[in-house]
Amino acid sequence: MFTAQLTPDAVLAPLEPWMAPEFAAHMNRAREHIRPWVGPSFVTDDVDGARATLQRYADATARDGNRIFGIWARDSVVEPVETTPTPTLVGGVMFVEFSAAAGTCEIGCWLEPAAEGRGLITAACRMLLSYAFEARNLHRAEWRCRADNARSSAVAERLGMTLEGVLREAWKVADTFYDKQVWSILAGEFSPTTIDDPR
Ligand SMILES: CC(C)(COP(=O)(O)OP(=O)(O)OC[C@H]1O[C@@H](n2cnc3c(N)ncnc32)[C@H](O)[C@@H]1OP(=O)(O)O)[C@@H](O)C(=O)NCCC(=O)NCCS
């Protein structure tokens, strides 16, 4: 598997359909934590559902569209390092939209609870922004989240994004409509070295 080092303990790598059993096991640890904050089609219940998500992304990637990447961490609290010789899939990042023709993309993310608070998502998003702006010459990257998703807004802010506005009651969960924030960063505003890094 091709990997990129995120931190000394974690790597980023493409998340592919053959990894569906591992993705489903991870989803069992993440499901209830992410359910209020992500699109319903992403929250699957079994290996077939997990495979369908990954196949959807694989098909889009083959058309140079959306892409999904997993984060594997060695010292997840789920299983201590001494009992985990191989890294555990703890979350990931994705281009939920990616269009070279339009010059725009949108980034999304998720983690299982034990992996929060380590800067994994900020580091992974930094790599996606480098790919979008430097390797692919895109112009604009967006971030959309529920307005009350403080941890998600904090990532956008840490990445140097600008809050452009709020789409009122545009995010439906069950019978409730929540406000949705739209953040963005333009190519000329991005520098991997200026992203806030509290380490
Ligand atoms: C949104 C979500 C992925 C953010 O996870 P996160 O762990 O807060 O984000 P990061 O991985 O970037 O880590 C940042 C945290 O690690 C800390 N940190 C430690 N080292 C760090 C580093 N080198 N760089 C950045 N942050 C670091 C930060 O201080 C911050 O912790 P704090 O919020 O307690 O101050 C996570 O909360 C989640 O999965 N939520 C549910 C699903 C979801 O909302 N998805 C997004 C939908 S729009």
Coordinates of C-alpha atoms and ligand atoms in Angstrom, one line a residue:
M1 CA 0.0 0.0 0.0
F2 CA 1.3 3.5 -0.8
T3 CA 1.3 5.7 2.3
A4 CA 2.2 9.2 3.3
Q5 CA 3.5 9.9 6.8
L6 CA 1.1 12.3 8.7
T7 CA 2.8 12.1 12.1
P8 CA 5.4 9.7 13.6
D9 CA 2.5 7.4 14.5
A10 CA 0.0 7.8 11.6
V11 CA -0.1 7.5 7.9
L12 CA -2.5 8.5 5.1
A13 CA -3.3 6.1 2.2
P14 CA -6.0 5.6 -0.4
L15 CA -9.0 3.8 1.0
E16 CA -10.0 1.2 -1.6
P17 CA -13.0 -1.2 -2.1
W18 CA -10.9 -4.3 -1.1
M19 CA -10.5 -2.7 2.4
A20 CA -14.3 -2.9 3.0
P21 CA -14.1 -5.4 6.0
E22 CA -11.5 -3.1 7.7
F23 CA -13.6 0.0 6.9
A24 CA -16.8 -1.7 8.3
A25 CA -15.0 -2.6 11.5
H26 CA -13.8 1.0 11.8
M27 CA -17.4 2.2 11.1
N28 CA -18.6 0.1 14.1
R29 CA -16.3 2.2 16.3
A30 CA -17.1 5.5 14.6
R31 CA -20.8 5.2 13.7
E32 CA -22.7 6.9 16.5
H33 CA -19.9 9.5 16.9
I34 CA -20.1 10.7 13.3
R35 CA -23.8 10.1 12.6
P36 CA -25.1 13.6 13.5
W37 CA -22.4 15.4 11.5
V38 CA -22.0 13.5 8.2
G39 CA -24.2 12.7 5.2
P40 CA -26.5 9.7 5.9
S41 CA -25.1 7.6 3.0
F42 CA -21.7 7.6 4.7
V43 CA -23.0 5.9 7.8
T44 CA -23.3 2.2 6.9
D45 CA -24.1 -0.8 8.9
D46 CA -22.2 -3.7 7.4
V47 CA -19.5 -4.8 5.0
D48 CA -21.7 -4.5 2.0
G49 CA -22.5 -0.9 2.9
A50 CA -18.9 -0.1 3.6
R51 CA -17.9 -1.6 0.2
A52 CA -20.6 0.4 -1.6
T53 CA -19.2 3.6 -0.1
L54 CA -15.6 2.7 -1.2
Q55 CA -16.8 1.6 -4.6
R56 CA -18.7 4.9 -5.1
Y57 CA -15.5 6.8 -4.5
A58 CA -13.4 4.4 -6.6
D59 CA -15.7 4.9 -9.6
A60 CA -15.5 8.7 -9.1
T61 CA -11.7 8.6 -8.8
A62 CA -11.5 6.7 -12.0
R63 CA -13.2 9.7 -13.6
D64 CA -10.8 12.1 -11.9
G65 CA -13.6 13.1 -9.5
N66 CA -14.0 12.5 -5.8
R67 CA -11.4 10.6 -3.7
I68 CA -11.2 9.0 -0.3
F69 CA -8.2 8.4 2.0
G70 CA -7.9 6.5 5.3
I71 CA -5.8 7.4 8.3
W72 CA -4.0 4.5 10.0
A73 CA -2.7 5.2 13.5
R74 CA -0.4 3.0 15.6
D75 CA -1.3 4.2 19.1
S76 CA -5.1 4.4 19.0
V77 CA -6.6 4.3 22.5
V78 CA -8.9 1.6 21.0
E79 CA -6.0 -0.8 21.2
P80 CA -2.8 0.2 23.0
V81 CA 0.4 0.2 20.9
E82 CA 1.9 -2.8 22.6
T83 CA -1.1 -4.9 21.5
T84 CA -1.3 -3.3 18.0
P85 CA 1.7 -4.2 15.9
T86 CA -0.2 -3.0 12.8
P87 CA -1.8 0.4 12.6
T88 CA -5.6 0.7 13.0
L89 CA -7.8 2.5 10.5
V90 CA -9.1 5.4 12.7
G91 CA -10.7 7.8 10.2
G92 CA -10.0 9.6 7.0
V93 CA -10.4 12.6 4.7
M94 CA -12.0 12.9 1.3
F95 CA -12.7 15.1 -1.6
V96 CA -16.5 15.0 -1.5
E97 CA -16.3 17.1 -4.6
F98 CA -13.4 17.4 -7.0
S99 CA -13.5 19.0 -10.4
A100 CA -10.3 19.9 -12.3
A101 CA -12.4 21.5 -15.0
A102 CA -14.1 23.9 -12.6
G103 CA -11.0 24.3 -10.5
T104 CA -12.9 23.6 -7.3
C105 CA -13.1 20.9 -4.6
E106 CA -14.7 20.3 -1.3
I107 CA -13.0 18.4 1.6
G108 CA -14.7 16.3 4.2
C109 CA -13.4 14.2 7.1
W110 CA -14.2 11.9 10.0
L111 CA -12.5 10.2 13.0
E112 CA -13.5 7.6 15.5
P113 CA -13.6 9.2 19.0
A114 CA -10.3 7.7 20.3
A115 CA -8.4 9.4 17.5
E116 CA -9.6 12.9 18.1
G117 CA -7.3 15.6 19.5
R118 CA -4.1 14.6 17.8
G119 CA -4.0 16.8 14.8
L120 CA -4.5 13.9 12.4
I121 CA -7.3 15.6 10.4
T122 CA -5.5 18.9 10.1
A123 CA -2.3 17.2 8.8
A124 CA -4.3 15.0 6.4
C125 CA -6.3 18.0 5.0
R126 CA -3.1 19.9 4.6
M127 CA -1.9 17.1 2.2
L128 CA -5.2 17.2 0.3
L129 CA -4.9 21.0 -0.1
S130 CA -1.3 20.6 -1.3
Y131 CA -2.5 18.0 -3.9
A132 CA -5.4 20.2 -5.0
F133 CA -3.5 23.5 -5.3
E134 CA 0.0 22.4 -6.1
A135 CA -0.3 19.1 -8.0
R136 CA -3.6 19.8 -9.7
N137 CA -3.7 23.6 -10.0
L138 CA -7.2 23.9 -8.5
H139 CA -8.3 27.4 -7.5
R140 CA -10.7 26.9 -4.6
A141 CA -11.3 24.4 -1.8
E142 CA -14.5 24.4 0.3
W143 CA -15.5 23.0 3.7
R144 CA -19.1 22.6 4.7
C145 CA -20.3 21.7 8.1
R146 CA -23.2 22.0 10.5
A147 CA -22.9 25.4 12.2
D148 CA -22.9 23.7 15.6
N149 CA -20.1 21.3 14.7
A150 CA -17.4 23.2 16.7
R151 CA -14.6 20.6 16.1
S152 CA -15.2 20.7 12.4
S153 CA -15.3 24.5 12.2
A154 CA -12.0 24.5 14.2
V155 CA -10.3 22.4 11.6
A156 CA -11.4 24.8 8.8
E157 CA -10.1 27.7 10.8
R158 CA -6.8 25.9 11.5
L159 CA -6.4 25.3 7.8
G160 CA -6.6 29.1 7.2
M161 CA -10.1 28.9 5.6
T162 CA -12.5 31.9 5.6
L163 CA -16.0 31.5 6.8
E164 CA -18.0 32.8 3.9
G165 CA -21.5 32.4 5.3
V166 CA -24.3 30.3 6.7
L167 CA -26.9 28.5 4.7
R168 CA -29.9 28.7 7.0
E169 CA -31.5 25.4 8.0
A170 CA -29.9 23.6 5.1
W171 CA -28.8 20.5 7.0
K172 CA -31.5 18.0 7.9
V173 CA -31.0 15.3 10.5
A174 CA -34.2 13.3 11.3
D175 CA -36.9 16.0 11.6
T176 CA -34.6 18.9 12.5
F177 CA -33.0 21.5 10.1
Y178 CA -29.6 22.8 11.2
D179 CA -27.7 25.8 9.8
K180 CA -24.7 24.9 7.5
Q181 CA -21.5 26.9 7.4
V182 CA -19.5 27.3 4.2
W183 CA -15.8 27.9 4.5
S184 CA -13.2 28.2 1.7
I185 CA -9.6 28.8 0.9
L186 CA -8.2 30.0 -2.4
A187 CA -5.0 28.8 -4.0
G188 CA -3.2 32.1 -3.5
E189 CA -4.0 31.9 0.3
F190 CA -2.6 28.5 0.8
S191 CA 0.8 27.7 2.1
P192 CA 1.5 24.4 3.9
T193 CA 3.9 26.3 6.2
T194 CA 1.4 29.0 7.3
I195 CA -1.2 26.5 8.6
D196 CA -1.6 26.8 12.4
D197 CA 0.3 23.9 14.0
P198 CA 0.1 23.8 17.8
R199 CA 2.9 21.2 18.0
Ligands
LIG1 C1 -14.4 16.9 12.9 C2 -13.3 15.9 13.4 C3 -12.7 15.1 12.3 C4 -12.2 16.8 14.0 O1 -11.2 16.0 14.7 P1 -10.1 16.7 15.6 O2 -9.3 15.6 16.3 O3 -10.7 17.8 16.5 O4 -9.2 17.4 14.5 P2 -7.6 17.2 14.3 O5 -7.4 15.8 14.0 O6 -7.2 18.2 13.3 O7 -7.1 17.6 15.8 C5 -7.2 18.8 16.3 C6 -7.1 18.7 17.8 O8 -5.8 18.0 18.1 C7 -4.9 19.0 18.8 N1 -3.6 18.8 18.2 C8 -2.6 18.2 18.7 N2 -1.5 18.2 17.9 C9 -1.9 18.9 16.8 C10 -1.2 19.3 15.6 N3 0.0 19.0 15.4 N4 -1.9 20.0 14.7 C11 -3.2 20.4 14.9 N5 -3.9 20.1 16.0 C12 -3.2 19.3 17.0 C13 -5.6 20.3 18.6 O9 -5.3 21.2 19.7 C14 -7.1 20.0 18.6 O10 -7.5 19.6 19.8 P3 -8.6 20.5 20.6 O11 -9.7 20.7 19.8 O12 -8.9 19.7 21.8 O13 -7.8 21.8 20.9 C15 -13.9 15.0 14.5 O14 -14.3 15.8 15.6 C16 -15.0 14.1 14.1 O15 -14.8 13.1 13.5 N6 -16.2 14.5 14.3 C17 -17.4 13.8 13.9 C18 -17.5 13.7 12.3 C19 -17.5 15.1 11.7 O16 -17.9 16.1 12.3 N7 -17.0 15.2 10.5 C20 -16.9 16.5 9.8 C21 -18.2 16.7 9.1 S1 -18.2 18.3 8.3

